[in-house]
Amino acid sequence: MADAIETVVRRGHPLPFPLPRLWLMTDERQGDALWHAIEALPRGSGIVFRHYSLSDPERRAMARRIRKIANRRHLAFVVAGSRQLARAAKADGWHSRTPLKAPAKMIRTVAVHNAREMVAASKTGADAVFLSPAFPTASHPGEPALGALRFGALAQQAAAPVIALGGMNAARAKALRRFGIYGWAGIGALTPKG
């Protein structure tokens, strides 16, 4: 796994620090608590900006606001979905499920849910894979989760660092270390309540 991290650094991506081990996924349900969650992240963490339901102008404005905070706090900023928005927001990376490569000088993170997607992520040279859902999650109620054993079997097939996602928290991340995960991502576990 250390070789994979070194590969990310050698490619010349814009991160002035190692690939983050902790990632906050943004979600419309966070409301204003999102801003507190971003401010609470440790230096060197990452943010995957989603907020898909916003209009294009609202999404661009929010991306610019998060980019400024990420710069100030030394956080990696990755835009999900739109490569154009990733470029316009001067993001550090681009996140999606598609087999396309990231724009130049950006890290590429890929959402992976099964073996087929894991193979595709490897073929496109993903810098990290967000493997989910590890456990049942509030963001996708009723959807089946991988569970620890299926998650572990998929994680061991990865050619890039694995970020565990889906019902994650620090304790669950610790339990999944036996499968060689590099880090974890969350929404609720990293967002202050109330």
Coordinates of N, CA and C in Angstrom, one line a residue:
M1 N 0.8 -1.2 0.0 CA 0.0 0.0 0.0 C 0.9 1.3 0.0
A2 N 2.0 1.2 0.7 CA 2.9 2.4 0.7 C 3.4 2.8 -0.7
D3 N 3.6 1.7 -1.6 CA 4.0 2.0 -3.0 C 2.9 2.8 -3.7
A4 N 1.6 2.4 -3.4 CA 0.5 3.1 -4.1 C 0.5 4.6 -3.7
I5 N 0.8 4.9 -2.4 CA 0.7 6.2 -1.9 C 1.9 7.0 -2.6
E6 N 3.1 6.4 -2.6 CA 4.2 7.1 -3.3 C 3.9 7.4 -4.7
T7 N 3.2 6.5 -5.4 CA 2.8 6.7 -6.8 C 2.0 7.9 -6.9
V8 N 1.0 8.1 -6.1 CA 0.2 9.3 -6.1 C 1.1 10.6 -6.0
V9 N 2.0 10.5 -5.0 CA 2.8 11.7 -4.8 C 3.7 12.0 -6.0
R10 N 4.3 10.9 -6.6 CA 5.2 11.1 -7.8 C 4.5 11.6 -9.0
R11 N 3.2 11.4 -9.2 CA 2.5 11.9 -10.4 C 2.5 13.4 -10.5
G12 N 2.8 14.1 -9.5 CA 2.8 15.6 -9.5 C 1.4 16.2 -9.3
H13 N 0.6 15.5 -8.5 CA -0.7 16.1 -8.2 C -0.5 17.3 -7.3
P14 N -1.5 18.1 -7.1 CA -1.3 19.4 -6.4 C -1.3 19.3 -4.9
L15 N -1.5 18.1 -4.3 CA -1.5 18.1 -2.8 C -0.1 18.3 -2.3
P16 N 0.1 19.2 -1.4 CA 1.4 19.4 -0.8 C 1.6 18.5 0.5
F17 N 0.7 17.5 0.6 CA 0.8 16.6 1.7 C 0.3 15.2 1.2
P18 N 0.6 14.2 2.0 CA 0.2 12.8 1.6 C -1.3 12.7 1.3
L19 N -1.7 11.7 0.6 CA -3.1 11.4 0.3 C -3.8 11.3 1.7
P20 N -4.9 12.1 1.9 CA -5.6 12.0 3.2 C -6.1 10.6 3.6
R21 N -6.1 10.4 4.9 CA -6.7 9.2 5.4 C -8.1 9.4 5.9
L22 N -8.5 10.6 6.1 CA -9.8 10.9 6.6 C -10.5 11.9 5.6
W23 N -11.7 11.5 5.2 CA -12.5 12.3 4.2 C -13.9 12.6 4.7
L24 N -14.3 13.8 4.5 CA -15.7 14.2 4.8 C -16.4 14.3 3.4
M25 N -17.5 13.5 3.3 CA -18.4 13.6 2.1 C -19.4 14.6 2.4
T26 N -19.6 15.6 1.5 CA -20.7 16.6 1.7 C -22.0 16.0 1.3
D27 N -23.1 16.5 1.9 CA -24.4 16.0 1.7 C -25.4 17.1 2.0
E28 N -26.4 17.3 1.2 CA -27.4 18.4 1.5 C -28.0 18.3 2.9
R29 N -28.1 17.1 3.4 CA -28.8 16.9 4.7 C -27.9 17.5 5.9
Q30 N -26.7 17.8 5.6 CA -25.8 18.4 6.7 C -26.2 19.8 7.0
G31 N -26.9 20.5 6.0 CA -27.3 21.9 6.3 C -26.1 22.8 6.7
D32 N -26.3 23.7 7.6 CA -25.2 24.6 8.1 C -24.2 23.8 8.9
A33 N -24.5 22.6 9.4 CA -23.5 21.8 10.1 C -22.3 21.5 9.3
L34 N -22.5 21.5 8.0 CA -21.3 21.2 7.1 C -20.1 22.1 7.4
W35 N -20.4 23.4 7.6 CA -19.3 24.4 7.8 C -18.6 24.1 9.1
H36 N -19.3 23.6 10.1 CA -18.6 23.2 11.4 C -17.8 21.9 11.1
A37 N -18.4 21.0 10.3 CA -17.7 19.7 10.1 C -16.4 20.0 9.3
I38 N -16.4 20.9 8.4 CA -15.2 21.2 7.6 C -14.1 21.9 8.6
E39 N -14.6 22.8 9.4 CA -13.6 23.4 10.3 C -13.1 22.5 11.4
A40 N -13.8 21.4 11.7 CA -13.3 20.4 12.7 C -12.4 19.4 12.1
L41 N -12.3 19.3 10.8 CA -11.4 18.3 10.2 C -9.9 18.6 10.6
P42 N -9.2 17.5 10.9 CA -7.7 17.7 11.1 C -7.0 18.2 9.8
R43 N -6.0 18.9 9.9 CA -5.1 19.3 8.8 C -4.8 18.1 8.0
G44 N -4.7 18.2 6.7 CA -4.4 17.0 5.9 C -5.5 16.1 5.6
S45 N -6.7 16.4 6.0 CA -7.9 15.6 5.7 C -8.4 16.0 4.3
G46 N -9.4 15.3 3.9 CA -10.0 15.6 2.6 C -11.5 15.8 2.6
I47 N -12.0 16.5 1.6 CA -13.4 16.8 1.4 C -13.8 16.3 0.0
V48 N -14.9 15.5 -0.1 CA -15.4 15.2 -1.4 C -16.7 16.0 -1.5
F49 N -16.8 17.0 -2.3 CA -17.9 17.9 -2.5 C -18.9 17.3 -3.4
R50 N -20.1 17.0 -2.9 CA -21.2 16.4 -3.7 C -22.3 17.4 -4.0
H51 N -23.2 17.5 -3.1 CA -24.4 18.5 -3.2 C -24.9 18.5 -4.6
Y52 N -25.3 17.4 -5.1 CA -25.8 17.2 -6.5 C -27.1 17.9 -6.8
S53 N -27.9 18.2 -5.8 CA -29.3 18.7 -6.0 C -29.2 20.3 -6.2
L54 N -28.1 20.9 -6.0 CA -28.0 22.3 -6.2 C -28.0 22.7 -7.7
S55 N -28.5 23.9 -8.0 CA -28.4 24.4 -9.3 C -26.9 24.6 -9.7
D56 N -26.6 24.7 -10.9 CA -25.2 24.9 -11.3 C -24.6 26.1 -10.7
P57 N -25.3 27.3 -10.7 CA -24.7 28.4 -10.1 C -24.5 28.3 -8.6
E58 N -25.4 27.6 -7.9 CA -25.3 27.4 -6.5 C -24.2 26.5 -6.2
R59 N -24.1 25.4 -7.0 CA -23.0 24.4 -6.8 C -21.6 25.1 -7.0
R60 N -21.5 25.9 -8.0 CA -20.2 26.6 -8.3 C -19.9 27.5 -7.1
A61 N -20.8 28.2 -6.6 CA -20.6 29.2 -5.5 C -20.2 28.4 -4.3
M62 N -20.8 27.3 -4.0 CA -20.5 26.5 -2.8 C -19.1 25.9 -2.9
A63 N -18.8 25.4 -4.1 CA -17.5 24.8 -4.4 C -16.4 25.9 -4.2
R64 N -16.6 27.1 -4.6 CA -15.6 28.1 -4.4 C -15.4 28.4 -2.9
R65 N -16.5 28.4 -2.2 CA -16.4 28.7 -0.7 C -15.7 27.6 0.0
I66 N -16.0 26.4 -0.4 CA -15.3 25.2 0.3 C -13.8 25.2 -0.1
R67 N -13.5 25.6 -1.4 CA -12.1 25.6 -1.9 C -11.3 26.6 -1.0
K68 N -11.9 27.8 -0.7 CA -11.2 28.8 0.1 C -10.9 28.2 1.5
I69 N -11.8 27.6 2.1 CA -11.6 27.0 3.4 C -10.6 25.9 3.4
A70 N -10.7 25.1 2.3 CA -9.7 24.0 2.2 C -8.3 24.5 2.1
N71 N -8.1 25.6 1.3 CA -6.8 26.2 1.1 C -6.3 26.7 2.5
R72 N -7.1 27.4 3.2 CA -6.7 28.0 4.5 C -6.4 26.9 5.5
R73 N -7.1 25.8 5.5 CA -7.0 24.7 6.5 C -6.1 23.6 6.0
H74 N -5.5 23.6 4.8 CA -4.7 22.6 4.3 C -5.4 21.3 4.2
L75 N -6.6 21.3 3.5 CA -7.4 20.1 3.3 C -7.5 19.8 1.8
A76 N -7.5 18.6 1.4 CA -7.7 18.2 0.0 C -9.1 18.5 -0.3
F77 N -9.3 19.0 -1.5 CA -10.7 19.3 -2.0 C -10.9 18.6 -3.3
V78 N -11.9 17.7 -3.3 CA -12.2 16.9 -4.5 C -13.7 17.1 -4.8
V79 N -13.9 17.4 -6.1 CA -15.3 17.6 -6.6 C -15.8 16.3 -7.2
A80 N -17.0 15.9 -6.8 CA -17.7 14.7 -7.3 C -18.6 15.1 -8.5
G81 N -18.6 14.2 -9.4 CA -19.5 14.4 -10.6 C -19.0 15.1 -11.8
S82 N -18.8 16.4 -11.7 CA -18.5 17.2 -12.8 C -17.0 17.5 -12.9
R83 N -16.4 17.1 -14.0 CA -15.0 17.4 -14.3 C -14.9 18.9 -14.5
Q84 N -15.9 19.5 -15.2 CA -15.8 20.9 -15.5 C -15.8 21.7 -14.2
L85 N -16.7 21.3 -13.3 CA -16.7 22.1 -12.0 C -15.4 21.8 -11.2
A86 N -14.8 20.7 -11.3 CA -13.5 20.4 -10.6 C -12.5 21.3 -11.2
R87 N -12.4 21.5 -12.5 CA -11.4 22.4 -13.1 C -11.7 23.8 -12.7
A88 N -13.0 24.3 -12.8 CA -13.4 25.7 -12.5 C -13.1 26.0 -11.1
A89 N -13.3 25.1 -10.2 CA -13.1 25.3 -8.7 C -11.7 25.1 -8.3
K90 N -10.8 24.8 -9.3 CA -9.4 24.6 -8.9 C -9.3 23.5 -7.9
A91 N -10.1 22.4 -8.0 CA -10.0 21.3 -7.1 C -8.7 20.6 -7.2
D92 N -8.4 19.9 -6.1 CA -7.3 19.0 -6.1 C -7.5 17.7 -6.8
G93 N -8.8 17.4 -6.9 CA -9.2 16.1 -7.6 C -10.6 16.0 -8.0
W94 N -10.9 14.9 -8.7 CA -12.2 14.6 -9.2 C -12.7 13.3 -8.8
H95 N -13.9 13.1 -8.4 CA -14.5 11.9 -7.9 C -15.7 11.5 -8.7
S96 N -15.8 10.2 -9.2 CA -17.0 9.7 -9.9 C -16.9 8.2 -10.0
R97 N -17.9 7.7 -10.7 CA -17.9 6.3 -11.0 C -17.5 6.0 -12.4
T98 N -17.3 7.0 -13.2 CA -17.0 6.8 -14.7 C -15.6 6.3 -14.9
P99 N -15.3 5.7 -16.0 CA -14.0 5.2 -16.3 C -13.1 6.3 -16.9
L100 N -13.5 7.5 -16.9 CA -12.7 8.6 -17.5 C -11.5 9.0 -16.6
K101 N -10.5 9.5 -17.2 CA -9.3 10.0 -16.4 C -9.6 11.4 -15.8
A102 N -8.9 11.8 -14.8 CA -9.1 13.1 -14.2 C -8.4 14.1 -15.1
P103 N -8.9 15.4 -14.9 CA -8.1 16.5 -15.6 C -6.7 16.5 -15.1
A104 N -5.8 17.0 -15.9 CA -4.4 17.1 -15.6 C -4.1 17.7 -14.3
K105 N -3.2 17.1 -13.6 CA -2.7 17.6 -12.3 C -3.8 17.5 -11.2
M106 N -4.7 16.6 -11.3 CA -5.6 16.3 -10.3 C -5.6 14.9 -9.9
I107 N -5.8 14.6 -8.6 CA -6.0 13.2 -8.2 C -7.3 12.7 -8.7
R108 N -7.4 11.4 -8.8 CA -8.7 10.8 -9.3 C -9.1 9.8 -8.3
T109 N -10.3 10.1 -7.7 CA -10.9 9.1 -6.7 C -12.1 8.5 -7.4
V110 N -12.3 7.2 -7.1 CA -13.4 6.5 -7.8 C -14.3 5.8 -6.8
A111 N -15.6 5.9 -7.0 CA -16.6 5.2 -6.2 C -16.7 3.8 -6.6
V112 N -16.5 2.9 -5.7 CA -16.5 1.4 -6.1 C -17.5 0.7 -5.1
H113 N -18.4 -0.1 -5.8 CA -19.4 -0.8 -5.0 C -19.4 -2.3 -5.2
N114 N -18.6 -2.8 -6.2 CA -18.5 -4.2 -6.6 C -17.2 -4.5 -7.3
A115 N -17.1 -5.8 -7.6 CA -15.8 -6.3 -8.3 C -15.6 -5.7 -9.6
R116 N -16.7 -5.5 -10.4 CA -16.6 -4.9 -11.8 C -16.1 -3.5 -11.7
E117 N -16.6 -2.7 -10.8 CA -16.2 -1.3 -10.6 C -14.7 -1.3 -10.1
M118 N -14.3 -2.2 -9.3 CA -12.9 -2.3 -8.8 C -12.0 -2.5 -9.9
V119 N -12.3 -3.4 -10.8 CA -11.5 -3.6 -12.0 C -11.4 -2.4 -12.9
A120 N -12.5 -1.7 -13.1 CA -12.5 -0.5 -13.9 C -11.7 0.6 -13.2
A121 N -11.8 0.7 -11.9 CA -11.0 1.8 -11.2 C -9.5 1.5 -11.4
S122 N -9.1 0.2 -11.4 CA -7.7 -0.1 -11.6 C -7.2 0.2 -13.0
K123 N -8.1 -0.1 -14.0 CA -7.7 0.2 -15.4 C -7.6 1.7 -15.7
T124 N -8.3 2.5 -15.0 CA -8.2 4.0 -15.2 C -7.2 4.6 -14.4
G125 N -6.5 3.9 -13.5 CA -5.4 4.4 -12.7 C -5.9 5.3 -11.6
A126 N -6.9 4.9 -10.9 CA -7.4 5.7 -9.8 C -6.3 5.9 -8.7
D127 N -6.3 7.1 -8.1 CA -5.4 7.3 -7.1 C -5.9 6.8 -5.7
A128 N -7.2 6.7 -5.6 CA -7.8 6.1 -4.4 C -9.2 5.6 -4.8
V129 N -9.7 4.5 -4.1 CA -11.0 4.1 -4.3 C -11.8 4.2 -3.0
F130 N -13.0 4.7 -3.1 CA -13.9 4.8 -2.0 C -14.9 3.6 -2.1
L131 N -14.6 2.6 -1.3 CA -15.3 1.4 -1.4 C -16.5 1.4 -0.4
S132 N -17.7 1.2 -1.0 CA -18.9 1.3 -0.2 C -20.1 0.5 -0.7
P133 N -21.1 0.3 0.1 CA -21.2 0.7 1.5 C -20.7 -0.4 2.4
A134 N -19.8 -0.1 3.2 CA -19.2 -1.0 4.1 C -20.2 -1.6 5.1
F135 N -21.0 -0.6 5.6 CA -22.1 -1.0 6.6 C -23.3 -0.2 6.2
P136 N -24.5 -0.6 6.8 CA -25.7 0.2 6.6 C -25.5 1.7 6.9
T137 N -26.1 2.5 6.0 CA -25.9 3.9 6.1 C -27.2 4.7 6.1
A138 N -27.2 5.8 6.8 CA -28.4 6.7 6.8 C -28.6 7.4 5.5
S139 N -27.5 7.6 4.7 CA -27.7 8.2 3.4 C -28.4 7.4 2.4
H140 N -28.4 6.0 2.6 CA -29.0 5.1 1.6 C -29.8 4.1 2.5
P141 N -30.9 4.5 3.2 CA -31.6 3.6 4.0 C -32.2 2.4 3.3
G142 N -32.0 1.3 3.9 CA -32.6 0.1 3.2 C -31.7 -0.6 2.2
E143 N -30.7 0.1 1.8 CA -29.8 -0.5 0.8 C -28.9 -1.6 1.4
P144 N -28.6 -2.7 0.8 CA -27.8 -3.7 1.4 C -26.3 -3.2 1.5
A145 N -25.7 -3.5 2.6 CA -24.3 -3.2 2.8 C -23.4 -4.4 2.5
L146 N -22.2 -4.1 2.2 CA -21.2 -5.2 1.9 C -21.0 -6.1 3.1
G147 N -20.9 -5.5 4.3 CA -20.5 -6.2 5.5 C -19.0 -6.4 5.5
A148 N -18.4 -6.7 6.6 CA -16.9 -6.7 6.8 C -16.3 -7.7 5.9
L149 N -16.8 -8.9 5.7 CA -16.1 -9.9 4.9 C -16.1 -9.6 3.4
R150 N -17.3 -9.3 2.9 CA -17.3 -8.9 1.5 C -16.6 -7.6 1.2
F151 N -16.6 -6.7 2.1 CA -15.8 -5.5 2.0 C -14.3 -5.8 1.9
G152 N -13.9 -6.7 2.8 CA -12.5 -7.1 2.9 C -12.1 -7.8 1.6
A153 N -12.9 -8.7 1.1 CA -12.5 -9.4 -0.2 C -12.4 -8.4 -1.3
L154 N -13.2 -7.4 -1.4 CA -13.1 -6.4 -2.5 C -11.9 -5.5 -2.2
A155 N -11.7 -5.1 -1.0 CA -10.6 -4.2 -0.7 C -9.2 -4.8 -1.0
Q156 N -9.1 -6.1 -0.9 CA -7.9 -6.8 -1.2 C -7.6 -6.9 -2.7
Q157 N -8.6 -6.6 -3.5 CA -8.4 -6.6 -5.0 C -8.0 -5.2 -5.5
A158 N -8.0 -4.2 -4.6 CA -7.7 -2.8 -5.1 C -6.2 -2.7 -5.5
A159 N -6.1 -1.9 -6.5 CA -4.7 -1.5 -7.0 C -4.3 -0.1 -6.4
A160 N -5.2 0.5 -5.7 CA -5.0 1.9 -5.2 C -5.4 1.9 -3.7
P161 N -5.0 2.9 -3.0 CA -5.5 3.0 -1.6 C -7.0 2.9 -1.4
V162 N -7.5 2.2 -0.5 CA -8.9 2.0 -0.2 C -9.4 2.9 0.9
I163 N -10.4 3.7 0.6 CA -11.1 4.5 1.6 C -12.4 3.9 1.9
A164 N -12.6 3.5 3.1 CA -13.9 2.8 3.5 C -15.0 3.9 3.7
L165 N -16.1 3.6 3.1 CA -17.3 4.5 3.2 C -18.6 3.7 3.4
G166 N -19.5 4.4 4.1 CA -20.8 3.7 4.3 C -21.0 3.3 5.7
G167 N -21.6 4.1 6.5 CA -21.8 3.7 7.9 C -20.6 3.7 8.7
M168 N -19.6 4.5 8.3 CA -18.3 4.4 8.9 C -18.1 5.4 10.1
N169 N -17.3 5.0 11.0 CA -16.8 5.9 12.1 C -15.4 5.4 12.5
A170 N -14.8 6.0 13.4 CA -13.4 5.7 13.8 C -13.3 4.2 14.2
A171 N -14.2 3.8 15.0 CA -14.2 2.4 15.6 C -14.3 1.4 14.4
R172 N -15.2 1.6 13.5 CA -15.3 0.7 12.4 C -14.1 0.7 11.5
A173 N -13.5 1.9 11.3 CA -12.3 2.0 10.5 C -11.2 1.2 11.1
K174 N -11.1 1.2 12.4 CA -10.1 0.4 13.1 C -10.3 -1.1 12.9
A175 N -11.6 -1.5 12.9 CA -11.9 -2.9 12.7 C -11.6 -3.3 11.3
L176 N -11.7 -2.4 10.3 CA -11.4 -2.8 8.9 C -9.9 -2.7 8.5
R177 N -9.1 -2.2 9.4 CA -7.7 -2.1 9.1 C -7.1 -3.5 8.7
R178 N -7.6 -4.6 9.3 CA -7.1 -5.9 8.9 C -7.2 -6.2 7.5
F179 N -8.1 -5.4 6.7 CA -8.2 -5.6 5.3 C -7.3 -4.7 4.5
G180 N -6.5 -3.9 5.2 CA -5.6 -3.0 4.5 C -6.1 -1.7 4.1
I181 N -7.2 -1.2 4.7 CA -7.7 0.0 4.2 C -6.7 1.1 4.5
Y182 N -6.7 2.1 3.7 CA -5.8 3.3 3.9 C -6.5 4.3 4.8
G183 N -7.8 4.5 4.7 CA -8.5 5.5 5.5 C -10.0 5.3 5.4
W184 N -10.7 6.3 5.9 CA -12.2 6.2 5.9 C -12.8 7.5 5.6
A185 N -14.1 7.5 5.2 CA -14.8 8.7 4.9 C -16.2 8.5 5.5
G186 N -16.8 9.7 5.8 CA -18.1 9.7 6.4 C -18.8 11.0 6.2
I187 N -20.1 10.9 6.6 CA -20.9 12.1 6.5 C -21.4 12.4 8.0
G188 N -22.2 11.5 8.5 CA -22.8 11.7 9.9 C -21.7 11.7 11.0
A189 N -20.8 10.7 10.9 CA -19.8 10.6 11.9 C -18.9 11.8 12.0
L190 N -18.8 12.6 11.0 CA -17.9 13.7 11.0 C -18.6 15.1 11.0
T191 N -20.0 15.0 11.1 CA -20.8 16.2 11.1 C -21.4 16.4 12.5
P192 N -21.1 17.6 13.2 CA -21.6 17.8 14.5 C -23.1 17.8 14.5
K193 N -23.7 17.2 15.6 CA -25.1 17.1 15.7 C -25.6 18.4 16.4
G194 N -26.9 18.8 15.9 CA -27.5 19.9 16.6 C -26.9 21.2 16.2

